[in-house]
Tab-separated table of C-alpha atoms in Angstrom:
chain	number	residue	atom	x	y	z
L	9	MET	CA	-47.832	33.159	44.623
L	10	ASN	CA	-46.860	29.712	43.277
L	11	ALA	CA	-43.925	27.644	44.527
L	12	LEU	CA	-41.475	28.772	41.830
L	13	GLU	CA	-42.299	32.461	42.358
L	14	GLU	CA	-41.806	32.014	46.094
L	15	ILE	CA	-38.438	30.289	45.558
L	16	ASN	CA	-37.322	33.119	43.269
L	17	LEU	CA	-38.205	35.557	46.030
L	18	LYS	CA	-37.071	33.692	49.151
L	19	GLY	CA	-34.676	31.071	47.786
L	20	PHE	CA	-36.411	28.113	49.427
L	21	VAL	CA	-39.755	26.332	49.824
L	22	ASP	CA	-41.627	27.972	52.697
L	23	GLU	CA	-44.393	25.698	53.950
L	24	TYR	CA	-45.889	24.977	57.344
L	25	ILE	CA	-44.274	21.966	59.027
L	26	ASP	CA	-46.127	20.065	61.745
L	27	PRO	CA	-43.950	20.649	64.841
L	28	THR	CA	-44.620	17.088	66.026
L	29	LEU	CA	-42.936	15.619	62.931
L	30	ASP	CA	-39.638	13.812	63.456
L	31	LEU	CA	-37.749	15.448	60.579
L	32	PHE	CA	-34.886	12.954	60.732
L	33	ASP	CA	-37.356	10.088	60.308
L	34	GLU	CA	-39.320	11.881	57.582
L	35	ILE	CA	-36.167	12.678	55.605
L	36	GLU	CA	-35.026	9.052	55.822
L	37	LYS	CA	-38.409	7.914	54.463
L	38	LEU	CA	-38.281	10.419	51.605
L	39	LYS	CA	-34.746	9.344	50.679
L	40	LYS	CA	-35.869	5.733	50.283
L	41	VAL	CA	-39.046	6.549	48.336
L	42	LYS	CA	-37.286	8.951	45.954
L	43	ASN	CA	-33.916	7.137	45.733
L	44	ALA	CA	-32.211	10.290	46.932
L	45	VAL	CA	-28.799	10.875	48.460
L	46	ILE	CA	-27.839	13.786	50.726
L	47	LEU	CA	-24.334	15.196	50.283
L	48	ALA	CA	-23.314	17.681	52.981
L	49	HIS	CA	-20.290	19.892	53.402
L	50	TYR	CA	-18.435	19.980	56.712
L	51	TYR	CA	-19.571	23.585	57.201
L	52	GLN	CA	-23.257	22.664	57.484
L	53	ASP	CA	-25.178	22.685	60.762
L	54	PRO	CA	-24.648	19.559	62.915
L	55	ASP	CA	-28.239	18.326	62.294
L	56	ILE	CA	-27.647	18.315	58.544
L	57	GLN	CA	-24.274	16.600	58.921
L	58	ASP	CA	-25.920	13.898	61.046
L	59	ILE	CA	-28.652	13.131	58.472
L	60	ALA	CA	-26.323	13.205	55.439
L	61	ASP	CA	-25.286	10.088	53.526
L	62	TYR	CA	-21.876	11.584	52.869
L	63	ILE	CA	-20.045	14.427	54.615
L	64	GLY	CA	-16.925	15.888	53.079
L	65	ASP	CA	-14.955	18.749	51.608
L	66	SER	CA	-15.140	19.889	48.002
L	67	LEU	CA	-12.947	17.078	46.627
L	68	GLY	CA	-14.766	14.291	48.436
L	69	LEU	CA	-18.178	15.704	47.561
L	70	SER	CA	-17.200	15.972	43.878
L	71	GLN	CA	-16.044	12.356	43.916
L	72	GLN	CA	-19.315	11.227	45.494
L	73	ALA	CA	-21.428	13.262	43.069
L	74	ALA	CA	-19.625	11.645	40.142
L	75	LYS	CA	-20.256	8.074	41.259
L	76	THR	CA	-23.637	8.071	43.020
L	77	ASP	CA	-26.396	5.871	41.583
L	78	ALA	CA	-29.161	7.901	43.248
L	79	ASP	CA	-31.842	9.550	41.096
L	80	ILE	CA	-31.820	12.722	43.201
L	81	ILE	CA	-28.856	14.510	44.782
L	82	VAL	CA	-29.734	16.859	47.628
L	83	PHE	CA	-26.687	19.047	48.083
L	84	ALA	CA	-26.471	20.600	51.522
L	85	GLY	CA	-23.860	23.192	50.738
L	86	VAL	CA	-23.675	26.271	48.542
L	87	HIS	CA	-24.681	26.963	44.953
L	88	PHE	CA	-21.371	26.244	43.203
L	89	MET	CA	-21.251	22.810	44.877
L	90	ALA	CA	-24.700	21.898	43.576
L	91	GLU	CA	-23.641	23.128	40.129
L	92	THR	CA	-20.573	20.873	40.272
L	93	ALA	CA	-22.790	17.910	41.123
L	94	LYS	CA	-25.043	18.722	38.146
L	95	ILE	CA	-22.020	18.986	35.836
L	96	LEU	CA	-20.772	15.575	36.958
L	97	SER	CA	-24.239	13.959	36.974
L	98	PRO	CA	-26.195	15.890	34.312
L	99	ASP	CA	-29.003	13.340	34.069
L	100	LYS	CA	-29.765	13.428	37.792
L	101	LYS	CA	-31.980	15.924	39.578
L	102	VAL	CA	-29.874	18.147	41.837
L	103	LEU	CA	-31.571	20.007	44.681
L	104	LEU	CA	-30.297	22.749	47.001
L	105	PRO	CA	-32.281	23.480	50.201
L	106	ASP	CA	-31.764	27.227	49.798
L	107	VAL	CA	-30.890	28.350	46.278
L	108	LYS	CA	-29.615	31.666	47.630
L	109	ALA	CA	-26.799	29.913	49.506
L	110	GLY	CA	-23.987	31.559	47.577
L	111	CYS	CA	-20.261	32.025	48.136
L	112	SER	CA	-18.269	35.221	48.681
L	113	LEU	CA	-15.220	33.693	46.983
L	114	SER	CA	-17.219	32.658	43.927
L	115	ASP	CA	-18.802	36.125	43.805
L	116	SER	CA	-15.334	37.722	43.824
L	117	CYS	CA	-14.625	36.360	40.340
L	118	PRO	CA	-17.276	37.295	37.744
L	119	PRO	CA	-16.730	35.095	34.654
L	120	HIS	CA	-16.912	37.985	32.146
L	121	LEU	CA	-14.099	39.810	33.964
L	122	PHE	CA	-12.042	36.662	34.378
L	123	LYS	CA	-12.370	35.980	30.645
L	124	LYS	CA	-10.756	39.355	29.890
L	125	PHE	CA	-8.079	38.666	32.527
L	126	LYS	CA	-7.347	35.275	30.951
L	127	GLU	CA	-6.970	36.860	27.495
L	128	LYS	CA	-3.972	38.864	28.768
L	129	TYR	CA	-2.042	35.610	29.286
L	130	PRO	CA	-2.688	33.464	26.189
L	131	ASP	CA	0.241	31.108	26.893
L	132	HIS	CA	-0.941	30.312	30.452
L	133	ILE	CA	-2.917	27.262	31.561
L	134	VAL	CA	-5.875	28.119	33.822
L	135	ILE	CA	-6.313	26.347	37.165
L	136	THR	CA	-9.411	27.367	39.090
L	137	TYR	CA	-10.310	26.519	42.653
L	138	VAL	CA	-13.582	24.590	42.761
L	139	ASN	CA	-15.178	27.448	44.733
L	140	CYS	CA	-16.378	29.212	41.591
L	141	THR	CA	-19.315	29.284	39.186
L	142	ALA	CA	-19.964	26.738	36.463
L	143	GLU	CA	-19.225	29.472	33.901
L	144	LEU	CA	-15.790	30.025	35.415
L	145	LYS	CA	-15.055	26.301	35.389
L	146	ALA	CA	-15.966	26.335	31.695
L	147	LEU	CA	-13.156	28.880	31.159
L	148	SER	CA	-10.639	26.643	32.920
L	149	ASP	CA	-8.192	23.908	31.963
L	150	ILE	CA	-8.083	22.174	35.347
L	151	VAL	CA	-10.151	22.563	38.508
L	152	CYS	CA	-8.592	21.977	41.943
L	153	THR	CA	-9.593	21.884	45.609
L	154	SER	CA	-7.596	22.785	48.689
L	155	SER	CA	-6.956	19.032	49.118
L	156	ASN	CA	-5.147	18.684	45.797
L	157	ALA	CA	-4.098	22.163	44.599
L	158	VAL	CA	-0.410	21.671	45.433
L	159	GLN	CA	-0.265	18.231	43.801
L	160	ILE	CA	-2.093	19.401	40.662
L	161	VAL	CA	0.333	22.286	40.154
L	162	GLU	CA	3.280	19.950	40.761
L	163	SER	CA	1.903	17.510	38.156
L	164	LEU	CA	2.414	20.116	35.404
L	165	PRO	CA	5.754	20.732	33.621
L	166	LYS	CA	7.916	23.236	35.518
L	167	ASP	CA	8.037	25.609	32.572
L	168	GLN	CA	4.228	25.660	32.239
L	169	LYS	CA	2.857	29.162	32.899
L	170	ILE	CA	-0.198	29.173	35.151
L	171	ILE	CA	-3.127	31.447	35.986
L	172	PHE	CA	-4.623	30.529	39.376
L	173	GLY	CA	-7.970	31.789	40.616
L	174	PRO	CA	-10.103	32.856	42.240
L	175	ASP	CA	-8.527	32.590	45.730
L	176	ARG	CA	-5.359	34.657	46.100
L	177	ASN	CA	-4.566	33.224	49.540
L	178	LEU	CA	-4.721	29.609	48.400
L	179	GLY	CA	-2.771	30.595	45.290
L	180	ALA	CA	-0.035	32.249	47.382
L	181	TYR	CA	0.136	29.176	49.611
L	182	VAL	CA	0.481	26.887	46.575
L	183	MET	CA	3.227	29.126	45.161
L	184	LYS	CA	5.126	28.928	48.446
L	185	LYS	CA	4.757	25.129	48.642
L	186	THR	CA	5.674	24.434	45.005
L	187	GLY	CA	8.126	27.234	44.250
L	188	ARG	CA	6.110	27.994	41.114
L	189	ASP	CA	5.365	31.523	39.958
L	190	MET	CA	1.691	31.904	39.083
L	191	VAL	CA	-0.535	34.779	38.002
L	192	LEU	CA	-3.197	35.136	40.706
L	193	TRP	CA	-6.728	36.448	40.471
L	194	ASN	CA	-7.444	38.790	43.387
L	195	GLY	CA	-10.318	36.947	45.095
L	196	ALA	CA	-10.869	35.721	48.646
L	197	CYS	CA	-13.278	33.997	51.034
L	198	MET	CA	-14.920	36.270	53.610
L	199	VAL	CA	-14.807	33.519	56.247
L	200	HIS	CA	-11.066	32.928	55.988
L	201	GLU	CA	-10.061	36.571	55.569
L	202	ILE	CA	-11.346	37.896	58.884
L	203	PHE	CA	-9.335	35.906	61.420
L	204	SER	CA	-7.584	38.194	63.892
L	205	GLN	CA	-3.850	37.641	64.318
L	206	GLU	CA	-3.902	39.629	67.552
L	207	LYS	CA	-6.818	37.691	69.063
L	208	ILE	CA	-5.327	34.343	68.005
L	209	THR	CA	-2.012	35.312	69.646
L	210	ARG	CA	-3.828	36.087	72.906
L	211	LEU	CA	-5.799	32.853	72.629
L	212	LYS	CA	-2.585	30.864	72.159
L	213	GLU	CA	-1.176	32.509	75.299
L	214	ARG	CA	-4.239	31.385	77.271
L	215	HIS	CA	-3.975	27.870	75.826
L	216	PRO	CA	-0.215	27.182	75.624
L	217	ASN	CA	-0.706	23.466	74.936
L	218	ALA	CA	-3.150	23.995	72.063
L	219	LYS	CA	-2.012	23.466	68.490
L	220	PHE	CA	-3.101	26.061	65.961
L	221	ILE	CA	-4.387	24.582	62.686
L	222	ALA	CA	-5.511	26.579	59.657
L	223	HIS	CA	-7.066	26.293	56.202
L	224	PRO	CA	-4.894	27.563	53.290
L	225	GLU	CA	-7.601	30.087	52.321
L	226	CYS	CA	-6.444	32.103	55.362
L	227	GLU	CA	-4.129	35.070	54.898
L	228	ASP	CA	-0.378	34.460	55.014
L	229	SER	CA	0.009	36.221	58.377
L	230	ILE	CA	-2.358	33.641	59.895
L	231	LEU	CA	-0.765	30.671	58.116
L	232	LYS	CA	2.667	31.652	59.447
L	233	MET	CA	1.350	31.051	62.966
L	234	ALA	CA	-0.016	27.573	62.204
L	235	ASP	CA	1.315	24.262	63.467
L	236	TYR	CA	-0.511	22.576	60.586
L	237	ILE	CA	-2.099	23.862	57.358
L	238	GLY	CA	-4.557	21.728	55.424
L	239	SER	CA	-7.885	21.365	53.658
L	240	THR	CA	-10.989	20.820	55.751
L	241	THR	CA	-10.537	17.050	55.524
L	242	GLY	CA	-6.817	17.482	56.137
L	243	LEU	CA	-7.498	19.422	59.334
L	244	LEU	CA	-9.957	16.770	60.533
L	245	ASN	CA	-7.552	13.918	59.824
L	246	TYR	CA	-4.711	15.767	61.544
L	247	THR	CA	-6.711	16.066	64.772
L	248	ILE	CA	-7.474	12.334	64.637
L	249	LYS	CA	-3.853	11.260	64.139
L	250	ASP	CA	-2.129	13.921	66.240
L	251	SER	CA	-1.404	13.389	69.948
L	252	ALA	CA	-2.380	16.874	71.171
L	253	THR	CA	-5.604	17.231	73.137
L	254	GLU	CA	-6.415	20.880	72.407
L	255	TYR	CA	-6.673	22.737	69.086
L	256	ILE	CA	-7.403	26.269	67.911
L	257	VAL	CA	-9.138	25.896	64.542
L	258	ALA	CA	-8.932	28.574	61.824
L	259	THR	CA	-11.650	27.634	59.370
L	260	GLU	CA	-15.466	27.682	59.316
L	261	THR	CA	-16.808	26.397	62.636
L	262	GLY	CA	-18.968	23.631	61.133
L	263	ILE	CA	-15.996	21.251	60.967
L	264	ILE	CA	-15.709	21.268	64.757
L	265	HIS	CA	-18.808	19.032	64.982
L	266	GLN	CA	-16.948	16.238	63.154
L	267	MET	CA	-13.730	16.914	65.075
L	268	GLU	CA	-15.576	16.466	68.367
L	269	LYS	CA	-17.321	13.297	67.148
L	270	GLU	CA	-14.046	11.761	66.000
L	271	ASN	CA	-12.031	12.909	69.022
L	272	PRO	CA	-13.948	12.445	72.287
L	273	GLY	CA	-11.954	14.010	75.090
L	274	LYS	CA	-10.190	16.558	72.890
L	275	THR	CA	-11.001	20.284	72.986
L	276	PHE	CA	-11.560	22.451	69.890
L	277	ILE	CA	-11.605	26.238	70.022
L	278	PRO	CA	-12.777	28.331	67.039
L	279	ALA	CA	-10.150	30.888	66.022
L	280	PRO	CA	-11.582	34.381	66.642
L	281	PRO	CA	-12.358	36.809	63.812
L	282	ASN	CA	-11.577	40.524	63.881
L	283	ASN	CA	-15.202	41.492	64.523
L	284	SER	CA	-17.587	41.349	67.471
L	285	CYS	CA	-18.738	37.774	66.817
L	286	ALA	CA	-17.535	34.960	69.054
L	287	CYS	CA	-17.013	32.552	66.147
L	288	ASN	CA	-16.587	32.476	62.392
L	289	ASP	CA	-19.600	31.044	60.558
L	290	CYS	CA	-20.246	31.222	56.828
L	291	PRO	CA	-23.629	32.967	56.441
L	292	HIS	CA	-24.138	31.257	53.080
L	293	MET	CA	-23.539	27.717	54.361
L	294	LYS	CA	-25.759	28.396	57.341
L	295	ARG	CA	-28.727	29.387	55.148
L	296	ASN	CA	-29.492	25.674	54.879
L	297	THR	CA	-31.503	24.202	57.762
L	298	LEU	CA	-32.982	20.806	58.531
L	299	GLU	CA	-36.455	22.234	57.842
L	300	LYS	CA	-35.429	23.576	54.432
L	301	LEU	CA	-33.760	20.266	53.603
L	302	TYR	CA	-36.953	18.357	54.448
L	303	LEU	CA	-39.156	20.653	52.337
L	304	CYS	CA	-36.620	20.596	49.511
L	305	LEU	CA	-36.697	16.792	49.328
L	306	LYS	CA	-40.481	16.621	49.815
L	307	ASN	CA	-41.207	19.086	46.988
L	308	GLU	CA	-38.093	18.361	44.882
L	309	LEU	CA	-37.420	22.097	44.839
L	310	PRO	CA	-35.371	24.280	44.493
L	311	GLU	CA	-33.664	22.498	41.619
L	312	VAL	CA	-30.250	23.562	40.349
L	313	ASP	CA	-29.690	23.340	36.622
L	314	VAL	CA	-26.755	24.237	34.378
L	315	PRO	CA	-27.015	24.915	30.630
L	316	ARG	CA	-25.908	21.933	28.557
L	317	GLU	CA	-23.167	23.868	26.740
L	318	ILE	CA	-21.680	24.983	30.083
L	319	ILE	CA	-21.841	21.412	31.393
L	320	GLU	CA	-19.918	20.140	28.378
L	321	ARG	CA	-17.141	22.729	28.765
L	322	ALA	CA	-16.966	22.666	32.576
L	323	ARG	CA	-16.973	18.872	32.898
L	324	LEU	CA	-13.564	18.386	31.273
L	325	PRO	CA	-11.485	20.447	33.777
L	326	ILE	CA	-13.306	18.799	36.696
L	327	GLU	CA	-12.658	15.333	35.260
L	328	ARG	CA	-8.992	16.254	34.810
L	329	MET	CA	-8.884	17.084	38.521
L	330	LEU	CA	-10.548	13.802	39.458
L	331	ASP	CA	-8.197	11.820	37.186
L	332	ILE	CA	-5.081	13.481	38.631
L	333	SER	CA	-6.388	12.968	42.171
L	334	ALA	CA	-7.112	9.289	41.494
L	335	LYS	CA	-3.620	8.744	40.071
L	336	LEU	CA	-2.094	10.432	43.136
L	337	GLY	CA	-4.287	8.436	45.532
L	338	LEU	CA	-6.036	11.532	46.869
């Protein structure tokens, strides 16, 4: 079996790694030799966050992908993020440590079904959350992230009719914040849909001084309990600026690594899900490992590509998002 056949089967390069190798050192060497940059989402394992050149949420990572002068972008995240990087930097090689790192929210909105849904509302502008496929972005007028969704909707004329997808929870939150009526696609993120209101209530009783902070992809019943609602970066910045010393965090647990680094002495407690697990990890984000990242950069595989015609159509709504964000100072 050759390397490409193995990647198609497993999703990643599977080679023996000398256990005496210092992977951090080896990755740093490879980055210099290949003029590569590592972009990592906050939901990645701590080791990957620590080796990355840039750590961020979807907006920040998109901004970095658009302006990097590296020849190779290694995207430690999920597939739609690597696709976005390829759309914004089509002449660069974009790598993903595990090409099977998908996204439940992206999967909840198949482009062929969304196209039919869109056709029912011909006078509506389409705003899609960045957590979607390149094909879905190509069907959109503007892309948004949780950092800028409210501001992007508010930047449009009040009489403009809007379709918002694929996340119904973020869409409902934006509607509540803006007072705008939007047509919502019925999609959701598995990570943010399984928080337990009952368990969080009990946790708050055990930690009466803790503030409860939540991502807007959470269900409304969870958001109603929150002291602060914000994007991943928004949650991190809130814990830095806020005077509390204890927080219950309702989003993927990877962000807690950065919260602890930025806030020595403060305590962060993952909000409990309604299953038997003790915490709420995204199984797709956690497919990436330091070993896979090393082999990915060493072999320059798996590579993520996007058809040129999709790039051309998907680039415009992403650039509209970046332009609006830049004008608003986001």
